[in-house]
Amino acid sequence: DHFNISGNHYQEIIKNEPVLKSISNVIENWNNPVFLIGGYVRDLILKRKTKDIDIVVLEDGIELAKAVAKSLGMSSFSIFKNFFINMR
């Protein structure tokens, strides 16, 4: 219920992708929409492997990135000028 993905198979997608699972867990109590977008969605439709996950957060994306990084046990990530966040 957290990601706007057509169909009923999104739970399996989230289960098989650690970052999506972490995002889903973090946003479970958020009231702010989070959208899965870009190449990940394209590759999902084309049934191809992908190397990145793009999301749009309508509120504080930096706070979401901090929470997700913490939930994944990551000690750092980069914030770029236009608030693009790169998890390392």
Short mmCIF file of N, CA and C in Angstrom, two decimals:
data_model
loop_
_atom_site.label_atom_id
_atom_site.label_comp_id
_atom_site.label_asym_id
_atom_site.label_seq_id
_atom_site.Cartn_x
_atom_site.Cartn_y
_atom_site.Cartn_z
N ASP A 1 0.82 -1.20 0.00
CA ASP A 1 0.00 0.00 0.00
C ASP A 1 0.85 1.25 0.00
N HIS A 2 2.16 1.12 0.10
CA HIS A 2 3.02 2.28 0.21
C HIS A 2 3.53 2.80 -1.11
N PHE A 3 3.61 1.96 -2.11
CA PHE A 3 4.13 2.36 -3.41
C PHE A 3 3.01 2.27 -4.43
N ASN A 4 2.96 3.23 -5.34
CA ASN A 4 1.96 3.22 -6.38
C ASN A 4 2.44 2.36 -7.55
N ILE A 5 2.26 1.07 -7.44
CA ILE A 5 2.62 0.12 -8.49
C ILE A 5 1.34 -0.58 -8.91
N SER A 6 1.07 -0.60 -10.19
CA SER A 6 -0.14 -1.26 -10.68
C SER A 6 -0.09 -2.75 -10.39
N GLY A 7 -1.24 -3.30 -10.13
CA GLY A 7 -1.33 -4.74 -9.90
C GLY A 7 -1.15 -5.09 -8.45
N ASN A 8 -1.23 -6.38 -8.18
CA ASN A 8 -1.16 -6.85 -6.80
C ASN A 8 0.16 -7.52 -6.46
N HIS A 9 1.15 -7.43 -7.31
CA HIS A 9 2.41 -8.12 -7.08
C HIS A 9 3.46 -7.25 -6.38
N TYR A 10 3.10 -6.06 -5.95
CA TYR A 10 4.08 -5.17 -5.34
C TYR A 10 4.66 -5.70 -4.04
N GLN A 11 3.91 -6.48 -3.28
CA GLN A 11 4.45 -7.04 -2.04
C GLN A 11 5.64 -7.94 -2.32
N GLU A 12 5.57 -8.72 -3.39
CA GLU A 12 6.70 -9.59 -3.76
C GLU A 12 7.89 -8.76 -4.22
N ILE A 13 7.63 -7.69 -4.95
CA ILE A 13 8.70 -6.79 -5.40
C ILE A 13 9.40 -6.19 -4.20
N ILE A 14 8.64 -5.69 -3.25
CA ILE A 14 9.21 -5.08 -2.04
C ILE A 14 9.99 -6.12 -1.24
N LYS A 15 9.44 -7.31 -1.11
CA LYS A 15 10.09 -8.37 -0.33
C LYS A 15 11.46 -8.74 -0.91
N ASN A 16 11.58 -8.71 -2.23
CA ASN A 16 12.81 -9.13 -2.89
C ASN A 16 13.83 -8.03 -3.09
N GLU A 17 13.52 -6.81 -2.70
CA GLU A 17 14.43 -5.68 -2.86
C GLU A 17 14.66 -5.03 -1.50
N PRO A 18 15.85 -5.23 -0.89
CA PRO A 18 16.09 -4.73 0.47
C PRO A 18 15.85 -3.23 0.65
N VAL A 19 16.21 -2.42 -0.33
CA VAL A 19 16.01 -0.97 -0.19
C VAL A 19 14.52 -0.65 -0.19
N LEU A 20 13.76 -1.26 -1.09
CA LEU A 20 12.31 -1.02 -1.10
C LEU A 20 11.66 -1.51 0.18
N LYS A 21 12.12 -2.64 0.67
CA LYS A 21 11.58 -3.17 1.93
C LYS A 21 11.86 -2.19 3.07
N SER A 22 13.07 -1.65 3.10
CA SER A 22 13.43 -0.68 4.13
C SER A 22 12.60 0.59 4.01
N ILE A 23 12.45 1.10 2.78
CA ILE A 23 11.64 2.30 2.57
C ILE A 23 10.21 2.04 3.01
N SER A 24 9.67 0.90 2.63
CA SER A 24 8.30 0.55 3.00
C SER A 24 8.14 0.52 4.51
N ASN A 25 9.10 -0.07 5.21
CA ASN A 25 9.04 -0.12 6.68
C ASN A 25 9.14 1.27 7.28
N VAL A 26 10.02 2.11 6.75
CA VAL A 26 10.22 3.46 7.28
C VAL A 26 8.97 4.31 7.09
N ILE A 27 8.34 4.20 5.91
CA ILE A 27 7.19 5.08 5.63
C ILE A 27 5.86 4.53 6.12
N GLU A 28 5.90 3.40 6.76
CA GLU A 28 4.65 2.78 7.20
C GLU A 28 3.77 3.73 8.02
N ASN A 29 4.37 4.57 8.83
CA ASN A 29 3.60 5.50 9.65
C ASN A 29 3.64 6.94 9.15
N TRP A 30 4.18 7.15 7.96
CA TRP A 30 4.21 8.49 7.37
C TRP A 30 2.87 8.79 6.73
N ASN A 31 2.54 10.05 6.67
CA ASN A 31 1.34 10.49 5.97
C ASN A 31 1.69 11.13 4.63
N ASN A 32 2.95 11.04 4.23
CA ASN A 32 3.42 11.68 3.02
C ASN A 32 3.59 10.66 1.91
N PRO A 33 3.09 10.96 0.73
CA PRO A 33 3.22 10.02 -0.39
C PRO A 33 4.67 9.82 -0.83
N VAL A 34 4.99 8.61 -1.21
CA VAL A 34 6.28 8.24 -1.77
C VAL A 34 5.99 7.46 -3.05
N PHE A 35 6.64 7.88 -4.15
CA PHE A 35 6.37 7.27 -5.45
C PHE A 35 7.63 6.62 -6.00
N LEU A 36 7.50 5.42 -6.50
CA LEU A 36 8.56 4.72 -7.20
C LEU A 36 8.47 5.15 -8.66
N ILE A 37 9.59 5.68 -9.21
CA ILE A 37 9.57 6.27 -10.55
C ILE A 37 10.78 5.83 -11.37
N GLY A 38 10.84 6.29 -12.60
CA GLY A 38 12.05 6.22 -13.42
C GLY A 38 12.38 4.85 -13.96
N GLY A 39 13.70 4.65 -14.12
CA GLY A 39 14.23 3.46 -14.75
C GLY A 39 13.86 2.18 -14.03
N TYR A 40 13.72 2.23 -12.71
CA TYR A 40 13.34 1.03 -11.98
C TYR A 40 11.98 0.53 -12.44
N VAL A 41 11.04 1.46 -12.58
CA VAL A 41 9.70 1.09 -13.02
C VAL A 41 9.75 0.56 -14.45
N ARG A 42 10.50 1.24 -15.33
CA ARG A 42 10.66 0.78 -16.71
C ARG A 42 11.22 -0.64 -16.75
N ASP A 43 12.30 -0.86 -15.98
CA ASP A 43 12.93 -2.17 -15.97
C ASP A 43 12.02 -3.23 -15.37
N LEU A 44 11.23 -2.86 -14.39
CA LEU A 44 10.26 -3.77 -13.80
C LEU A 44 9.24 -4.21 -14.86
N ILE A 45 8.75 -3.26 -15.62
CA ILE A 45 7.78 -3.57 -16.68
C ILE A 45 8.41 -4.46 -17.74
N LEU A 46 9.68 -4.16 -18.09
CA LEU A 46 10.38 -4.94 -19.11
C LEU A 46 11.02 -6.21 -18.57
N LYS A 47 10.85 -6.44 -17.26
CA LYS A 47 11.40 -7.62 -16.58
C LYS A 47 12.91 -7.72 -16.74
N ARG A 48 13.57 -6.55 -16.56
CA ARG A 48 15.03 -6.49 -16.62
C ARG A 48 15.57 -6.17 -15.23
N LYS A 49 16.80 -6.59 -14.99
CA LYS A 49 17.46 -6.21 -13.73
C LYS A 49 17.81 -4.74 -13.79
N THR A 50 17.84 -4.11 -12.64
CA THR A 50 18.16 -2.69 -12.58
C THR A 50 19.19 -2.45 -11.49
N LYS A 51 19.91 -1.36 -11.60
CA LYS A 51 20.97 -1.05 -10.63
C LYS A 51 20.60 0.09 -9.71
N ASP A 52 19.53 0.80 -9.99
CA ASP A 52 19.17 1.92 -9.13
C ASP A 52 17.67 1.97 -8.90
N ILE A 53 17.30 2.68 -7.86
CA ILE A 53 15.90 2.86 -7.51
C ILE A 53 15.67 4.35 -7.35
N ASP A 54 14.71 4.87 -8.10
CA ASP A 54 14.37 6.29 -8.02
C ASP A 54 13.02 6.44 -7.33
N ILE A 55 12.98 7.32 -6.34
CA ILE A 55 11.72 7.61 -5.66
C ILE A 55 11.55 9.11 -5.57
N VAL A 56 10.30 9.53 -5.45
CA VAL A 56 9.97 10.92 -5.21
C VAL A 56 9.22 10.96 -3.89
N VAL A 57 9.62 11.88 -3.03
CA VAL A 57 8.99 12.08 -1.73
C VAL A 57 8.39 13.48 -1.74
N LEU A 58 7.12 13.61 -1.40
CA LEU A 58 6.49 14.91 -1.44
C LEU A 58 6.81 15.78 -0.23
N GLU A 59 7.45 15.25 0.74
CA GLU A 59 7.86 16.04 1.90
C GLU A 59 9.38 16.01 2.01
N ASP A 60 9.90 15.63 3.13
CA ASP A 60 11.34 15.73 3.40
C ASP A 60 12.09 14.48 2.97
N GLY A 61 12.62 14.51 1.76
CA GLY A 61 13.37 13.39 1.22
C GLY A 61 14.65 13.11 1.98
N ILE A 62 15.27 14.15 2.51
CA ILE A 62 16.52 13.97 3.26
C ILE A 62 16.26 13.20 4.54
N GLU A 63 15.18 13.51 5.22
CA GLU A 63 14.84 12.76 6.43
C GLU A 63 14.53 11.31 6.10
N LEU A 64 13.84 11.08 4.99
CA LEU A 64 13.58 9.70 4.57
C LEU A 64 14.89 8.98 4.28
N ALA A 65 15.81 9.64 3.58
CA ALA A 65 17.10 9.03 3.27
C ALA A 65 17.87 8.68 4.53
N LYS A 66 17.86 9.57 5.51
CA LYS A 66 18.54 9.29 6.78
C LYS A 66 17.93 8.07 7.47
N ALA A 67 16.61 8.01 7.50
CA ALA A 67 15.93 6.90 8.16
C ALA A 67 16.18 5.58 7.43
N VAL A 68 16.16 5.61 6.11
CA VAL A 68 16.40 4.40 5.33
C VAL A 68 17.84 3.95 5.49
N ALA A 69 18.78 4.90 5.42
CA ALA A 69 20.20 4.56 5.60
C ALA A 69 20.41 3.91 6.97
N LYS A 70 19.80 4.47 7.99
CA LYS A 70 19.92 3.90 9.34
C LYS A 70 19.34 2.50 9.40
N SER A 71 18.18 2.30 8.77
CA SER A 71 17.54 0.98 8.81
C SER A 71 18.35 -0.06 8.04
N LEU A 72 19.15 0.39 7.07
CA LEU A 72 19.99 -0.53 6.30
C LEU A 72 21.39 -0.68 6.90
N GLY A 73 21.65 0.02 8.01
CA GLY A 73 22.96 -0.05 8.65
C GLY A 73 24.04 0.68 7.88
N MET A 74 23.65 1.66 7.08
CA MET A 74 24.61 2.43 6.29
C MET A 74 25.06 3.64 7.10
N SER A 75 26.35 3.90 7.06
CA SER A 75 26.88 5.01 7.84
C SER A 75 26.94 6.31 7.07
N SER A 76 26.81 6.26 5.74
CA SER A 76 26.89 7.51 4.98
C SER A 76 26.11 7.44 3.68
N PHE A 77 25.75 8.61 3.21
CA PHE A 77 25.17 8.79 1.89
C PHE A 77 25.47 10.22 1.48
N SER A 78 25.33 10.51 0.20
CA SER A 78 25.65 11.84 -0.32
C SER A 78 24.39 12.61 -0.64
N ILE A 79 24.41 13.89 -0.34
CA ILE A 79 23.32 14.79 -0.71
C ILE A 79 23.91 15.78 -1.71
N PHE A 80 23.34 15.83 -2.90
CA PHE A 80 23.81 16.73 -3.94
C PHE A 80 23.04 18.04 -3.93
N LYS A 81 23.52 19.01 -4.66
CA LYS A 81 22.98 20.36 -4.66
C LYS A 81 21.46 20.40 -4.84
N ASN A 82 20.91 19.62 -5.73
CA ASN A 82 19.48 19.62 -6.00
C ASN A 82 18.73 18.58 -5.18
N PHE A 83 19.27 18.24 -4.03
CA PHE A 83 18.68 17.28 -3.10
C PHE A 83 18.58 15.88 -3.67
N PHE A 84 19.42 15.58 -4.63
CA PHE A 84 19.53 14.22 -5.12
C PHE A 84 20.33 13.45 -4.09
N ILE A 85 19.87 12.30 -3.66
CA ILE A 85 20.54 11.56 -2.60
C ILE A 85 21.06 10.25 -3.16
N ASN A 86 22.32 9.98 -2.91
CA ASN A 86 22.96 8.76 -3.39
C ASN A 86 23.36 7.91 -2.19
N MET A 87 22.74 6.75 -2.05
CA MET A 87 23.10 5.83 -0.96
C MET A 87 24.36 5.08 -1.37
N ARG A 88 25.31 4.96 -0.45
CA ARG A 88 26.54 4.22 -0.74
C ARG A 88 26.63 3.00 0.13
#
